[in-house]
Coordinates of N, CA and C in Angstrom, one line a residue:
M1 N 0.8 -1.2 0.0 CA 0.0 0.0 0.0 C 0.9 1.2 0.0
S2 N 0.5 2.2 -0.8 CA 1.3 3.4 -0.9 C 1.2 4.2 0.4
R3 N 2.2 5.1 0.6 CA 2.2 5.9 1.8 C 0.9 6.8 1.9
K4 N 0.5 7.3 0.8 CA -0.7 8.2 0.7 C -1.9 7.4 1.1
K5 N -2.1 6.2 0.6 CA -3.2 5.4 1.0 C -3.2 5.0 2.5
E6 N -2.0 4.7 2.9 CA -1.8 4.3 4.3 C -2.2 5.5 5.2
R7 N -1.8 6.7 4.9 CA -2.1 7.8 5.7 C -3.6 8.1 5.6
L8 N -4.2 7.9 4.5 CA -5.7 8.1 4.3 C -6.4 7.1 5.2
G9 N -6.0 5.9 5.1 CA -6.6 4.8 6.0 C -6.5 5.1 7.4
E10 N -5.4 5.7 7.9 CA -5.2 6.1 9.3 C -6.2 7.2 9.6
Q11 N -6.3 8.2 8.7 CA -7.2 9.3 9.0 C -8.6 8.9 9.1
I12 N -9.0 8.0 8.2 CA -10.4 7.4 8.2 C -10.6 6.7 9.5
K13 N -9.7 5.9 9.9 CA -9.7 5.1 11.2 C -9.9 6.1 12.3
E14 N -9.2 7.2 12.4 CA -9.3 8.1 13.5 C -10.6 8.8 13.5
I15 N -11.1 9.2 12.3 CA -12.4 9.8 12.2 C -13.5 8.9 12.8
I16 N -13.5 7.7 12.3 CA -14.6 6.7 12.8 C -14.4 6.4 14.2
A17 N -13.2 6.2 14.7 CA -13.0 5.9 16.1 C -13.5 7.1 17.0
S18 N -13.2 8.3 16.6 CA -13.6 9.4 17.4 C -15.2 9.5 17.4
F19 N -15.8 9.3 16.3 CA -17.2 9.3 16.2 C -17.8 8.2 17.1
V20 N -17.2 7.0 17.1 CA -17.8 6.0 18.0 C -17.6 6.4 19.4
V21 N -16.5 6.9 19.8 CA -16.3 7.3 21.2 C -17.3 8.3 21.6
E22 N -17.6 9.3 20.8 CA -18.5 10.4 21.1 C -20.0 10.0 21.0
N23 N -20.3 9.1 20.1 CA -21.7 8.8 19.8 C -22.3 7.5 20.0
A24 N -21.5 6.5 20.2 CA -22.0 5.1 20.4 C -22.7 5.0 21.7
P25 N -23.9 4.3 21.8 CA -24.5 4.1 23.0 C -23.6 3.2 23.9
T26 N -23.6 3.5 25.2 CA -22.7 2.8 26.1 C -23.1 1.4 26.3
D27 N -24.3 1.0 26.0 CA -24.7 -0.4 26.1 C -24.1 -1.3 25.0
L28 N -23.4 -0.7 24.0 CA -22.8 -1.5 23.0 C -21.5 -2.1 23.5
G29 N -21.0 -1.6 24.6 CA -19.7 -2.1 25.1 C -18.5 -1.3 24.7
V30 N -17.4 -1.9 24.7 CA -16.1 -1.2 24.4 C -15.8 -1.6 22.9
V31 N -15.9 -0.5 22.1 CA -15.7 -0.7 20.6 C -14.4 -0.1 20.2
S32 N -13.6 -0.8 19.4 CA -12.4 -0.3 18.9 C -12.3 -0.5 17.4
I33 N -11.9 0.6 16.7 CA -11.7 0.5 15.3 C -10.3 0.0 15.1
T34 N -10.1 -1.2 14.6 CA -8.7 -1.7 14.6 C -7.9 -1.4 13.3
R35 N -8.6 -1.3 12.2 CA -7.8 -1.0 11.0 C -8.8 -0.6 9.8
V36 N -8.3 0.0 8.8 CA -9.0 0.3 7.6 C -8.2 -0.1 6.4
E37 N -8.8 -0.9 5.6 CA -8.1 -1.4 4.3 C -8.8 -0.7 3.1
L38 N -8.0 0.0 2.4 CA -8.5 0.7 1.2 C -8.2 -0.2 -0.1
S39 N -9.2 -0.2 -1.0 CA -9.0 -0.9 -2.3 C -7.9 -0.2 -3.0
K40 N -7.4 -0.8 -4.1 CA -6.3 -0.2 -4.9 C -6.6 1.1 -5.4
D41 N -7.9 1.3 -5.9 CA -8.2 2.6 -6.5 C -8.8 3.6 -5.4
G42 N -8.8 3.2 -4.2 CA -9.3 4.0 -3.1 C -10.8 4.3 -3.1
S43 N -11.5 3.5 -3.8 CA -13.0 3.7 -3.9 C -13.8 3.0 -2.8
K44 N -13.1 2.0 -2.1 CA -13.7 1.2 -1.1 C -12.8 1.2 0.2
A45 N -13.4 1.3 1.3 CA -12.7 1.2 2.6 C -13.4 0.2 3.4
K46 N -12.7 -0.9 3.8 CA -13.2 -1.9 4.7 C -12.7 -1.5 6.1
V47 N -13.7 -1.2 7.0 CA -13.4 -0.8 8.3 C -13.6 -2.0 9.3
Y48 N -12.5 -2.3 10.0 CA -12.6 -3.5 10.9 C -12.7 -2.9 12.3
F49 N -13.5 -3.7 13.1 CA -13.7 -3.3 14.5 C -13.7 -4.5 15.4
T50 N -13.5 -4.3 16.7 CA -13.7 -5.3 17.7 C -14.6 -4.7 18.8
V51 N -15.3 -5.6 19.5 CA -16.1 -5.1 20.6 C -16.1 -6.1 21.7
L52 N -16.2 -5.6 22.9 CA -16.4 -6.4 24.1 C -17.6 -5.9 24.8
P53 N -18.6 -6.7 25.1 CA -18.6 -8.2 24.9 C -18.8 -8.5 23.4
E54 N -18.2 -9.6 23.0 CA -18.2 -10.0 21.6 C -19.6 -10.2 21.0
G55 N -20.6 -10.5 21.9 CA -21.9 -10.7 21.4 C -22.6 -9.5 20.8
N56 N -22.0 -8.3 21.0 CA -22.5 -7.1 20.5 C -22.0 -6.7 19.1
A57 N -21.3 -7.5 18.4 CA -20.7 -7.2 17.1 C -21.7 -6.8 16.1
E58 N -22.8 -7.5 16.0 CA -23.9 -7.2 15.0 C -24.5 -5.9 15.3
R59 N -24.7 -5.6 16.6 CA -25.3 -4.2 17.0 C -24.3 -3.1 16.6
V60 N -23.0 -3.3 16.8 CA -22.0 -2.3 16.5 C -22.0 -2.1 15.0
K61 N -22.1 -3.2 14.2 CA -22.1 -3.1 12.8 C -23.4 -2.3 12.3
D62 N -24.5 -2.6 13.0 CA -25.8 -1.8 12.7 C -25.6 -0.3 13.0
F63 N -25.0 0.0 14.1 CA -24.8 1.4 14.5 C -23.9 2.1 13.5
L64 N -22.8 1.4 13.0 CA -22.0 2.0 12.0 C -22.7 2.2 10.7
E65 N -23.4 1.2 10.3 CA -24.2 1.3 9.0 C -25.2 2.5 9.1
E66 N -25.9 2.6 10.2 CA -26.9 3.7 10.4 C -26.3 5.0 10.3
N67 N -25.0 5.1 10.7 CA -24.3 6.4 10.7 C -23.4 6.6 9.6
K68 N -23.5 5.8 8.6 CA -22.6 5.9 7.4 C -22.6 7.2 6.7
R69 N -23.8 7.8 6.6 CA -23.9 9.1 5.9 C -23.1 10.2 6.7
V70 N -23.2 10.2 8.0 CA -22.5 11.2 8.9 C -21.0 10.9 8.7
L71 N -20.6 9.7 8.8 CA -19.2 9.3 8.7 C -18.6 9.8 7.3
L72 N -19.3 9.5 6.3 CA -18.9 10.0 5.0 C -18.7 11.5 4.9
S73 N -19.6 12.2 5.5 CA -19.5 13.7 5.5 C -18.3 14.1 6.2
K74 N -17.9 13.4 7.3 CA -16.7 13.8 8.0 C -15.4 13.4 7.2
I75 N -15.5 12.3 6.4 CA -14.4 11.9 5.6 C -14.2 12.9 4.4
K76 N -15.3 13.4 3.9 CA -15.3 14.4 2.8 C -14.4 15.6 3.2
K77 N -14.4 15.9 4.4 CA -13.6 17.1 4.9 C -12.1 16.9 4.7
L78 N -11.7 15.7 4.4 CA -10.3 15.4 4.2 C -9.8 15.9 2.8
K79 N -10.8 16.2 2.0 CA -10.6 16.8 0.6 C -9.7 15.8 -0.2
V80 N -10.2 14.6 -0.3 CA -9.5 13.6 -1.1 C -10.3 13.5 -2.4
K81 N -9.6 13.1 -3.5 CA -10.2 13.0 -4.8 C -11.4 12.0 -4.8
T82 N -11.2 10.8 -4.2 CA -12.2 9.8 -4.2 C -12.6 9.6 -2.8
I83 N -13.9 9.7 -2.5 CA -14.4 9.4 -1.2 C -14.8 7.9 -1.2
P84 N -14.1 7.1 -0.4 CA -14.4 5.7 -0.5 C -15.8 5.3 0.1
S85 N -16.4 4.3 -0.4 CA -17.6 3.7 0.2 C -17.1 2.9 1.4
L86 N -17.9 2.8 2.4 CA -17.5 2.2 3.7 C -18.2 0.9 3.8
E87 N -17.4 -0.1 4.3 CA -18.0 -1.4 4.6 C -17.4 -1.8 6.0
F88 N -18.3 -2.3 6.8 CA -17.9 -2.6 8.2 C -17.9 -4.1 8.5
E89 N -16.8 -4.5 9.2 CA -16.7 -5.9 9.5 C -16.0 -6.1 10.8
E90 N -16.4 -7.1 11.5 CA -15.8 -7.5 12.8 C -14.4 -8.0 12.4
D91 N -13.4 -7.6 13.2 CA -12.0 -8.0 13.0 C -11.7 -9.4 13.6
R92 N -11.8 -10.4 12.8 CA -11.6 -11.8 13.3 C -10.1 -12.1 13.4
E93 N -9.3 -11.4 12.7 CA -7.8 -11.7 12.7 C -7.3 -11.6 14.1
I94 N -7.8 -10.6 14.8 CA -7.4 -10.3 16.2 C -7.8 -11.5 17.1
K95 N -9.0 -12.0 16.9 CA -9.4 -13.2 17.7 C -8.5 -14.4 17.4
I96 N -8.2 -14.6 16.1 CA -7.3 -15.7 15.8 C -6.0 -15.6 16.4
M97 N -5.4 -14.4 16.4 CA -4.1 -14.2 17.0 C -4.2 -14.4 18.6
E98 N -5.3 -13.9 19.2 CA -5.4 -14.1 20.6 C -5.4 -15.6 21.0
K99 N -6.2 -16.4 20.1 CA -6.2 -17.8 20.4 C -4.8 -18.5 20.3
L100 N -4.1 -18.0 19.2 CA -2.7 -18.6 19.1 C -1.8 -18.2 20.3
W101 N -1.9 -17.0 20.7 CA -1.2 -16.6 21.9 C -1.5 -17.4 23.1
E102 N -2.8 -17.6 23.3 CA -3.3 -18.4 24.4 C -2.8 -19.8 24.4
E103 N -2.8 -20.4 23.2 CA -2.3 -21.8 23.0 C -0.8 -21.9 23.3
H104 N -0.1 -20.9 23.1 CA 1.4 -20.9 23.3 C 1.8 -20.2 24.6
G105 N 0.8 -19.9 25.4 CA 1.1 -19.4 26.8 C 1.6 -18.0 26.8
E106 N 1.4 -17.2 25.7 CA 1.8 -15.9 25.6 C 0.9 -14.9 26.3
V107 N -0.3 -15.2 26.5 CA -1.3 -14.3 27.1 C -1.6 -14.7 28.5

């Protein structure tokens, strides 16, 4: 990934994370935006998140989807050529790594 796309991904991650901290209902639990992956042409951004308790993942995804328009308006302020469409997904890679660490006594 190019430096420019990396930087844009980080900016999008920060915008969404700030929005979640300021606006997510407390009963969703602890939500963390873990990473943003941009498509090659920058037209799509896959936003990964984790949540505790884990059972709230679908509710978090619904919250993010419901607020997609607001998030896109905040991203537009970055003044980038292409505003990416947003897709939200629970970050399962982190869960896999946690299990591996647990199996090897690292956690």
